[in-house]
């Protein structure tokens, strides 16, 4: 593995117009009601969290992609093309799960032509090792919680607000990585050193 590369985790998640129901507060005796249209329209999100392997002062990098419907190999290659532009010639080690679109023949052929990209696979049934799972959890517990939008654009706007919130807190992406138990050497960025 390239020791001067970005270590990048990618994961996909889905959202719909059906609200993510979460506990909330209400005046005593007044049960909150969540009114929504029974609508099954769905969108898919792809999140990419990157950490530099040798220079944590470069910070964590967060990329986000949202599209109607679901991801297939072609759509994921488009996400990776955007990621290539985002990392502009830097070496990237991409860590993701065993989803069939991640390891399809077309994906492997495309990756074989990329000199900037190396793929690594997470162990099976180990979503707790992917820090992007914590990104989804954060979005779904805050911006998307109890959201009863009329259009997918409402859900997309709320998700983007959450991405901006996470992006503006430089410690939050590092906390996602720390929660997985994985480390990138050096293990702690300057703002999270244990000796402070």
XYZ file of N, CA and C in Angstrom:
588
model
N 0.836 -1.168 0.000
C 0.000 0.000 0.000
C 0.893 1.248 0.000
N 0.497 2.265 -0.739
C 1.229 3.515 -0.801
C 1.152 4.207 0.558
N 2.303 4.492 1.166
C 2.303 5.074 2.509
C 2.114 6.584 2.504
N 2.061 7.212 1.326
C 1.854 8.647 1.262
C 0.537 8.965 0.563
N -0.406 8.072 0.638
C -1.675 8.221 -0.066
C -2.775 8.691 0.878
N -3.860 9.085 0.287
C -5.089 9.320 1.037
C -5.757 7.973 1.252
N -6.165 7.694 2.472
C -6.951 6.507 2.779
C -8.397 6.989 2.762
N -9.176 6.442 1.856
C -10.521 6.948 1.598
C -11.536 5.833 1.798
N -12.574 6.111 2.561
C -13.666 5.170 2.788
C -14.890 5.659 2.027
N -15.573 4.747 1.364
C -16.778 5.101 0.607
C -17.905 4.168 1.013
N -19.099 4.737 1.097
C -20.282 3.929 1.385
C -21.491 4.628 0.786
N -22.521 3.839 0.518
C -23.768 4.364 -0.010
C -24.873 4.167 1.024
N -25.879 5.020 0.945
C -27.049 4.888 1.802
C -28.250 5.410 1.025
N -29.418 5.031 1.472
C -30.624 5.490 0.804
C -31.455 6.382 1.702
N -32.200 7.272 1.077
C -33.169 8.105 1.775
C -34.443 8.102 0.950
N -35.551 8.393 1.615
C -36.817 8.440 0.892
C -37.684 9.535 1.486
N -38.858 9.704 0.911
C -39.798 10.685 1.440
C -40.490 10.176 2.693
N -40.317 8.911 3.010
C -40.835 8.409 4.279
C -39.887 8.890 5.376
N -40.378 9.547 6.404
C -39.486 10.147 7.406
C -38.726 9.119 8.233
N -37.522 9.524 8.655
C -36.717 8.763 9.613
C -37.269 9.121 10.992
N -38.067 8.270 11.571
C -38.744 8.596 12.822
C -37.771 8.455 13.987
N -37.651 9.544 14.751
C -36.773 9.589 15.908
C -37.533 10.178 17.083
N -37.065 9.902 18.291
C -37.671 10.476 19.487
C -37.514 11.988 19.453
N -38.494 12.666 20.023
C -38.449 14.117 20.072
C -39.139 14.601 21.337
N -39.080 15.881 21.587
C -39.715 16.476 22.755
C -41.037 17.116 22.350
N -41.960 17.132 23.301
C -43.246 17.792 23.098
C -43.793 18.167 24.471
N -44.680 19.142 24.521
C -45.296 19.475 25.813
C -46.016 18.248 26.386
N -46.022 18.135 27.702
C -46.648 17.008 28.373
C -48.110 16.889 27.931
N -48.489 15.669 27.589
C -49.868 15.399 27.199
C -50.187 15.699 25.745
N -49.213 16.180 24.986
C -49.454 16.493 23.564
C -48.488 15.677 22.714
N -48.919 14.511 22.330
C -48.083 13.619 21.522
C -47.825 14.266 20.164
N -46.547 14.372 19.765
C -46.267 14.980 18.453
C -46.764 14.075 17.330
N -47.351 14.684 16.304
C -47.830 13.955 15.138
C -46.932 14.273 13.957
N -46.626 13.278 13.199
C -45.805 13.448 12.016
C -46.676 13.109 10.815
N -47.053 14.131 10.071
C -47.931 13.930 8.902
C -47.069 13.923 7.642
N -47.297 12.915 6.837
C -46.565 12.824 5.575
C -47.393 12.061 4.575
N -47.032 12.248 3.321
C -47.669 11.488 2.246
C -46.969 10.139 2.156
N -47.741 9.109 1.972
C -47.150 7.780 1.825
C -46.532 7.703 0.427
N -45.261 8.072 0.350
C -44.590 8.172 -0.936
C -43.278 7.401 -0.846
N -43.041 6.515 -1.793
C -41.873 5.638 -1.745
C -40.722 6.131 -2.606
N -40.782 7.388 -3.110
C -39.669 7.884 -3.925
C -38.386 7.830 -3.107
N -37.324 7.360 -3.780
C -36.050 7.167 -3.069
C -34.917 7.882 -3.800
N -33.930 8.232 -3.027
C -32.679 8.747 -3.566
C -31.556 7.976 -2.884
N -30.398 8.010 -3.496
C -29.234 7.349 -2.922
C -28.144 8.379 -2.690
N -27.399 8.179 -1.614
C -26.285 9.057 -1.272
C -25.012 8.228 -1.267
N -23.946 8.827 -1.748
C -22.615 8.225 -1.626
C -21.765 9.201 -0.828
N -21.144 8.709 0.211
C -20.270 9.532 1.038
C -18.857 9.006 0.976
N -17.906 9.937 0.926
C -16.499 9.590 0.852
C -15.771 10.377 1.939
N -15.124 9.661 2.849
C -14.306 10.289 3.896
C -12.858 9.900 3.660
N -11.990 10.907 3.506
C -10.579 10.656 3.244
C -9.687 11.202 4.336
N -8.639 10.444 4.656
C -7.666 10.813 5.677
C -6.276 10.616 5.076
N -5.400 11.619 5.207
C -4.067 11.476 4.641
C -3.232 10.551 5.528
N -2.515 9.652 4.894
C -1.806 8.608 5.640
C -0.585 9.115 6.397
N 0.017 10.225 5.981
C 1.228 10.694 6.667
C 1.144 12.126 7.163
N 0.132 12.871 6.772
C 0.050 14.280 7.129
C -1.356 14.636 7.603
N -1.681 14.341 8.873
C -3.038 14.612 9.355
C -3.383 16.090 9.387
N -2.370 16.970 9.325
C -2.669 18.398 9.297
C -3.393 18.797 8.018
N -3.362 17.942 7.013
C -4.109 18.222 5.787
C -5.600 18.046 6.021
N -5.945 17.509 7.192
C -7.353 17.372 7.560
C -8.029 16.200 6.901
N -9.241 15.952 7.335
C -10.073 14.930 6.701
C -10.825 15.606 5.559
N -11.081 14.857 4.512
C -11.827 15.379 3.365
C -13.123 14.611 3.226
N -14.183 15.348 3.001
C -15.511 14.761 2.859
C -16.086 15.121 1.496
N -16.481 14.098 0.745
C -17.173 14.283 -0.533
C -18.559 13.668 -0.391
N -19.508 14.197 -1.134
C -20.884 13.738 -1.021
C -21.512 13.756 -2.405
N -22.293 12.731 -2.703
C -22.990 12.627 -3.989
C -24.396 12.130 -3.717
N -25.376 12.726 -4.372
C -26.776 12.334 -4.195
C -27.402 12.165 -5.564
N -28.187 11.112 -5.743
C -28.870 10.897 -7.019
C -30.204 10.203 -6.793
N -31.183 10.480 -7.656
C -32.441 9.727 -7.580
C -32.179 8.256 -7.907
N -32.963 7.373 -7.342
C -32.803 5.948 -7.620
C -31.659 5.353 -6.826
N -31.027 4.331 -7.407
C -29.963 3.634 -6.688
C -28.683 3.618 -7.523
N -27.598 3.243 -6.869
C -26.298 3.187 -7.535
C -26.096 1.833 -8.190
N -25.516 1.877 -9.381
C -25.028 0.679 -10.047
C -23.571 0.948 -10.409
N -22.940 0.054 -11.111
C -21.521 0.222 -11.435
C -21.275 1.513 -12.209
N -22.103 1.799 -13.199
C -21.915 3.001 -14.021
C -22.000 4.260 -13.166
N -23.002 4.334 -12.281
C -23.156 5.509 -11.425
C -21.995 5.631 -10.441
N -21.499 4.508 -9.936
C -20.364 4.549 -9.013
C -19.081 4.979 -9.717
N -18.919 4.590 -10.967
C -17.751 5.062 -11.731
C -17.818 6.575 -11.893
N -19.023 7.122 -12.092
C -19.181 8.580 -12.164
C -18.774 9.229 -10.838
N -19.148 8.614 -9.712
C -18.742 9.130 -8.403
C -17.222 9.104 -8.287
N -16.597 8.007 -8.730
C -15.138 7.900 -8.645
C -14.450 8.905 -9.564
N -15.053 9.214 -10.708
C -14.502 10.248 -11.595
C -14.517 11.605 -10.890
N -15.602 11.891 -10.171
C -15.670 13.141 -9.410
C -14.644 13.129 -8.275
N -14.481 11.981 -7.658
C -13.496 11.851 -6.584
C -12.084 12.068 -7.135
N -11.822 11.575 -8.338
C -10.516 11.772 -8.977
C -10.232 13.266 -9.140
N -11.223 14.021 -9.591
C -11.051 15.474 -9.737
C -10.856 16.125 -8.374
N -11.554 15.639 -7.361
C -11.459 16.193 -6.015
C -10.057 16.007 -5.442
N -9.454 14.853 -5.690
C -8.119 14.576 -5.164
C -6.993 14.996 -6.117
N -7.315 15.467 -7.290
C -6.386 16.077 -8.259
C -4.984 15.469 -8.289
N -4.883 14.264 -8.772
C -3.579 13.666 -8.981
C -2.923 13.047 -7.760
N -3.573 13.103 -6.617
C -3.023 12.472 -5.417
C -3.291 10.969 -5.491
N -2.473 10.200 -4.790
C -2.691 8.759 -4.706
C -3.788 8.478 -3.686
N -4.693 7.560 -4.031
C -5.834 7.237 -3.181
C -5.923 5.723 -3.011
N -6.071 5.302 -1.750
C -6.398 3.910 -1.444
C -7.857 3.921 -1.000
N -8.721 3.344 -1.809
C -10.158 3.346 -1.551
C -10.549 2.067 -0.819
N -11.194 2.242 0.331
C -11.627 1.114 1.152
C -13.142 1.104 1.136
N -13.717 -0.011 0.679
C -15.174 -0.128 0.648
C -15.590 -1.566 0.826
N -16.900 -1.787 0.912
C -17.411 -3.124 1.231
C -17.522 -4.001 -0.009
N -18.130 -5.144 0.142
C -18.197 -6.140 -0.915
C -19.416 -6.044 -1.811
N -20.078 -4.885 -1.870
C -21.228 -4.701 -2.754
C -20.858 -5.146 -4.164
N -21.755 -5.846 -4.830
C -21.423 -6.403 -6.148
C -20.999 -5.329 -7.143
N -21.595 -4.133 -7.092
C -21.205 -3.056 -8.016
C -19.778 -2.580 -7.750
N -19.272 -2.753 -6.522
C -17.906 -2.348 -6.198
C -16.874 -3.264 -6.838
N -17.249 -4.511 -7.062
C -16.282 -5.497 -7.535
C -16.698 -6.138 -8.853
N -17.593 -5.486 -9.584
C -18.055 -6.020 -10.871
C -16.908 -6.023 -11.883
N -17.098 -6.758 -12.948
C -16.078 -6.838 -14.001
C -15.814 -5.450 -14.594
N -16.893 -4.672 -14.819
C -16.732 -3.332 -15.388
C -15.972 -2.417 -14.433
N -16.252 -2.515 -13.149
C -15.550 -1.686 -12.168
C -14.072 -2.061 -12.124
N -13.777 -3.353 -12.084
C -12.370 -3.786 -12.026
C -11.618 -3.344 -13.276
N -12.287 -3.401 -14.442
C -11.643 -2.955 -15.686
C -11.360 -1.457 -15.637
N -12.305 -0.680 -15.128
C -12.101 0.765 -15.028
C -10.965 1.078 -14.058
N -10.954 0.419 -12.893
C -9.915 0.663 -11.887
C -8.538 0.282 -12.425
N -8.455 -0.771 -13.235
C -7.168 -1.208 -13.789
C -6.522 -0.116 -14.647
N -7.325 0.799 -15.182
C -6.814 1.894 -16.017
C -6.433 3.127 -15.195
N -6.660 3.096 -13.897
C -6.424 4.266 -13.035
C -5.111 4.093 -12.280
N -4.141 4.964 -12.547
C -2.866 4.858 -11.840
C -2.876 5.559 -10.486
N -3.923 6.279 -10.174
C -4.036 7.026 -8.916
C -4.793 6.260 -7.841
N -5.407 5.133 -8.202
C -6.373 4.471 -7.325
C -6.002 3.020 -7.051
N -6.072 2.651 -5.761
C -5.914 1.266 -5.326
C -7.144 0.911 -4.504
N -7.698 -0.289 -4.703
C -8.885 -0.721 -3.964
C -8.513 -1.688 -2.856
N -9.168 -1.534 -1.725
C -9.076 -2.480 -0.613
C -10.493 -2.793 -0.162
N -10.707 -4.024 0.248
C -12.045 -4.461 0.637
C -12.151 -4.603 2.157
N -13.243 -4.054 2.690
C -13.535 -4.255 4.110
C -13.928 -5.712 4.341
N -13.717 -6.237 5.530
C -14.186 -7.590 5.814
C -15.712 -7.675 5.655
N -16.187 -8.858 5.324
C -17.635 -9.058 5.170
C -18.348 -8.821 6.497
N -19.530 -8.258 6.407
C -20.389 -8.039 7.586
C -19.693 -7.219 8.664
N -18.976 -6.182 8.250
C -18.275 -5.340 9.222
C -18.524 -3.858 8.941
N -19.786 -3.418 8.896
C -20.045 -2.000 8.628
C -19.477 -1.090 9.716
N -19.247 -1.642 10.910
C -18.708 -0.828 12.000
C -17.271 -0.377 11.729
N -16.620 -0.925 10.708
C -15.263 -0.510 10.354
C -15.242 0.624 9.336
N -16.394 1.047 8.860
C -16.453 2.112 7.868
C -16.925 3.402 8.531
N -16.069 4.434 8.617
C -16.472 5.681 9.274
C -17.624 6.386 8.574
N -17.872 6.074 7.309
C -18.979 6.714 6.591
C -20.319 6.266 7.180
N -20.372 5.078 7.760
C -21.597 4.634 8.433
C -21.976 5.613 9.556
N -20.980 6.158 10.243
C -21.241 7.132 11.309
C -21.676 8.468 10.738
N -21.207 8.800 9.549
C -21.690 9.986 8.845
C -23.182 9.848 8.579
N -23.598 8.681 8.048
C -25.032 8.461 7.772
C -25.835 8.550 9.059
N -25.324 7.949 10.121
C -26.019 7.977 11.401
C -26.208 9.414 11.878
N -25.173 10.227 11.750
C -25.252 11.615 12.178
C -26.307 12.377 11.382
N -26.324 12.178 10.063
C -27.319 12.854 9.220
C -28.739 12.415 9.569
N -28.917 11.117 9.750
C -30.268 10.585 9.967
C -30.787 10.890 11.364
N -29.894 11.180 12.306
C -30.341 11.533 13.658
C -30.575 13.027 13.822
N -30.067 13.832 12.891
C -30.241 15.283 13.024
C -31.054 15.841 11.867
N -30.408 16.085 10.744
C -31.069 16.799 9.647
C -32.235 16.014 9.040
N -32.121 14.696 8.980
C -33.178 13.899 8.350
C -34.188 13.344 9.348
N -33.952 13.554 10.638
C -34.854 13.016 11.662
C -36.219 13.692 11.568
N -37.262 12.879 11.466
C -38.658 13.341 11.448
C -38.946 14.315 10.313
N -38.152 14.287 9.267
C -38.364 15.169 8.115
C -39.444 14.573 7.225
N -40.545 15.294 7.071
C -41.650 14.853 6.221
C -41.704 15.773 5.006
N -40.768 15.598 4.084
C -40.712 16.449 2.893
C -41.741 16.040 1.857
N -42.108 16.994 1.032
C -43.045 16.720 -0.058
C -42.330 16.258 -1.323
N -41.048 16.624 -1.448
C -40.279 16.318 -2.653
C -38.905 15.803 -2.244
N -38.287 15.025 -3.134
C -36.928 14.550 -2.865
C -35.964 15.722 -2.692
N -36.270 16.856 -3.304
C -35.408 18.036 -3.149
C -35.351 18.476 -1.689
N -36.456 18.313 -0.937
C -36.463 18.662 0.485
C -35.479 17.786 1.255
N -35.486 16.501 0.939
C -34.577 15.557 1.588
C -33.135 15.861 1.185
N -32.922 16.153 -0.101
C -31.578 16.478 -0.592
C -31.043 17.731 0.091
N -31.881 18.755 0.238
C -31.449 19.994 0.904
C -31.056 19.731 2.350
N -31.864 18.932 3.052
C -31.563 18.620 4.456
C -30.259 17.828 4.561
N -30.062 16.867 3.656
C -28.828 16.075 3.671
C -27.617 16.964 3.409
N -27.732 17.891 2.472
C -26.616 18.786 2.167
C -26.321 19.714 3.345
N -27.350 20.153 4.062
C -27.120 20.960 5.266
C -26.316 20.163 6.292
N -26.653 18.890 6.434
C -25.907 18.033 7.359
C -24.467 17.847 6.935
N -24.242 17.689 5.631
C -22.878 17.550 5.123
C -22.084 18.820 5.418
N -22.719 19.984 5.232
C -22.036 21.247 5.547
C -21.721 21.333 7.045
N -22.653 20.897 7.884
C -22.409 20.909 9.337
C -21.184 20.053 9.684
N -21.123 18.865 9.114
C -20.013 17.953 9.403
C -18.708 18.497 8.825
N -18.784 19.065 7.628
C -17.588 19.615 6.983
C -17.014 20.801 7.755
N -17.862 21.553 8.435
C -17.394 22.738 9.157
C -16.895 22.412 10.568
N -16.945 21.156 10.947
C -16.414 20.734 12.239
C -15.235 19.802 11.958
N -14.002 20.327 11.961
C -12.864 19.499 11.547
C -12.626 18.274 12.424
N -13.138 18.247 13.646
C -12.913 17.090 14.515
C -13.919 15.963 14.269
N -15.086 16.292 13.732
C -16.134 15.279 13.578
C -15.722 14.130 12.645
N -15.186 14.394 11.438
C -14.750 13.259 10.602
C -13.682 12.393 11.270
N -12.790 13.023 12.068
C -11.783 12.234 12.782
C -12.440 11.391 13.871
N -13.493 11.922 14.495
C -14.173 11.137 15.530
C -14.866 9.921 14.919
N -15.362 10.057 13.688
C -15.956 8.903 13.006
C -14.916 7.801 12.842
N -13.703 8.186 12.427
C -12.630 7.199 12.256
C -12.249 6.592 13.605
N -12.114 7.430 14.636
C -11.734 6.927 15.963
C -12.768 5.934 16.483
N -14.039 6.170 16.192
C -15.103 5.284 16.666
C -15.008 3.894 16.046
N -14.445 3.790 14.852
C -14.298 2.474 14.213
C -13.211 1.645 14.872
N -12.299 2.298 15.592
C -11.165 1.603 16.174
C -9.984 1.509 15.222
N -10.135 2.003 13.994
C -9.040 1.997 13.032
C -8.173 3.230 13.252
N -6.914 3.140 12.881
C -6.025 4.296 12.962
C -5.300 4.463 11.639
N -4.915 5.685 11.405
C -4.087 6.028 10.250
C -2.847 6.663 10.837
N -1.666 6.241 10.413
C -0.431 6.731 11.023
C -0.005 8.035 10.389
N 0.335 9.050 11.183
C 0.300 9.058 12.630
C -1.134 8.983 13.127
N -1.315 8.388 14.277
C -2.651 8.009 14.744
C -3.569 9.177 15.040
N -3.045 10.305 15.513
C -3.911 11.400 15.926
C -3.531 12.692 15.228
N -4.511 13.408 14.675
C -4.217 14.719 14.121
C -3.849 15.664 15.263
N -3.195 16.769 14.961
C -2.735 17.660 16.022
C -3.848 18.117 16.969
N -5.051 18.312 16.484
C -6.131 18.817 17.342
C -6.774 17.728 18.192
N -6.361 16.464 18.031
C -6.951 15.376 18.811
C -5.895 14.560 19.556
N -4.704 15.103 19.739
C -3.653 14.351 20.443
C -4.099 14.035 21.851
N -3.756 12.849 22.302
C -4.176 12.418 23.645
C -3.446 13.149 24.760
N -2.258 13.731 24.455
C -1.491 14.391 25.508
C -1.954 15.818 25.790
N -2.974 16.282 25.118
C -3.455 17.650 25.354
C -4.495 17.685 26.437
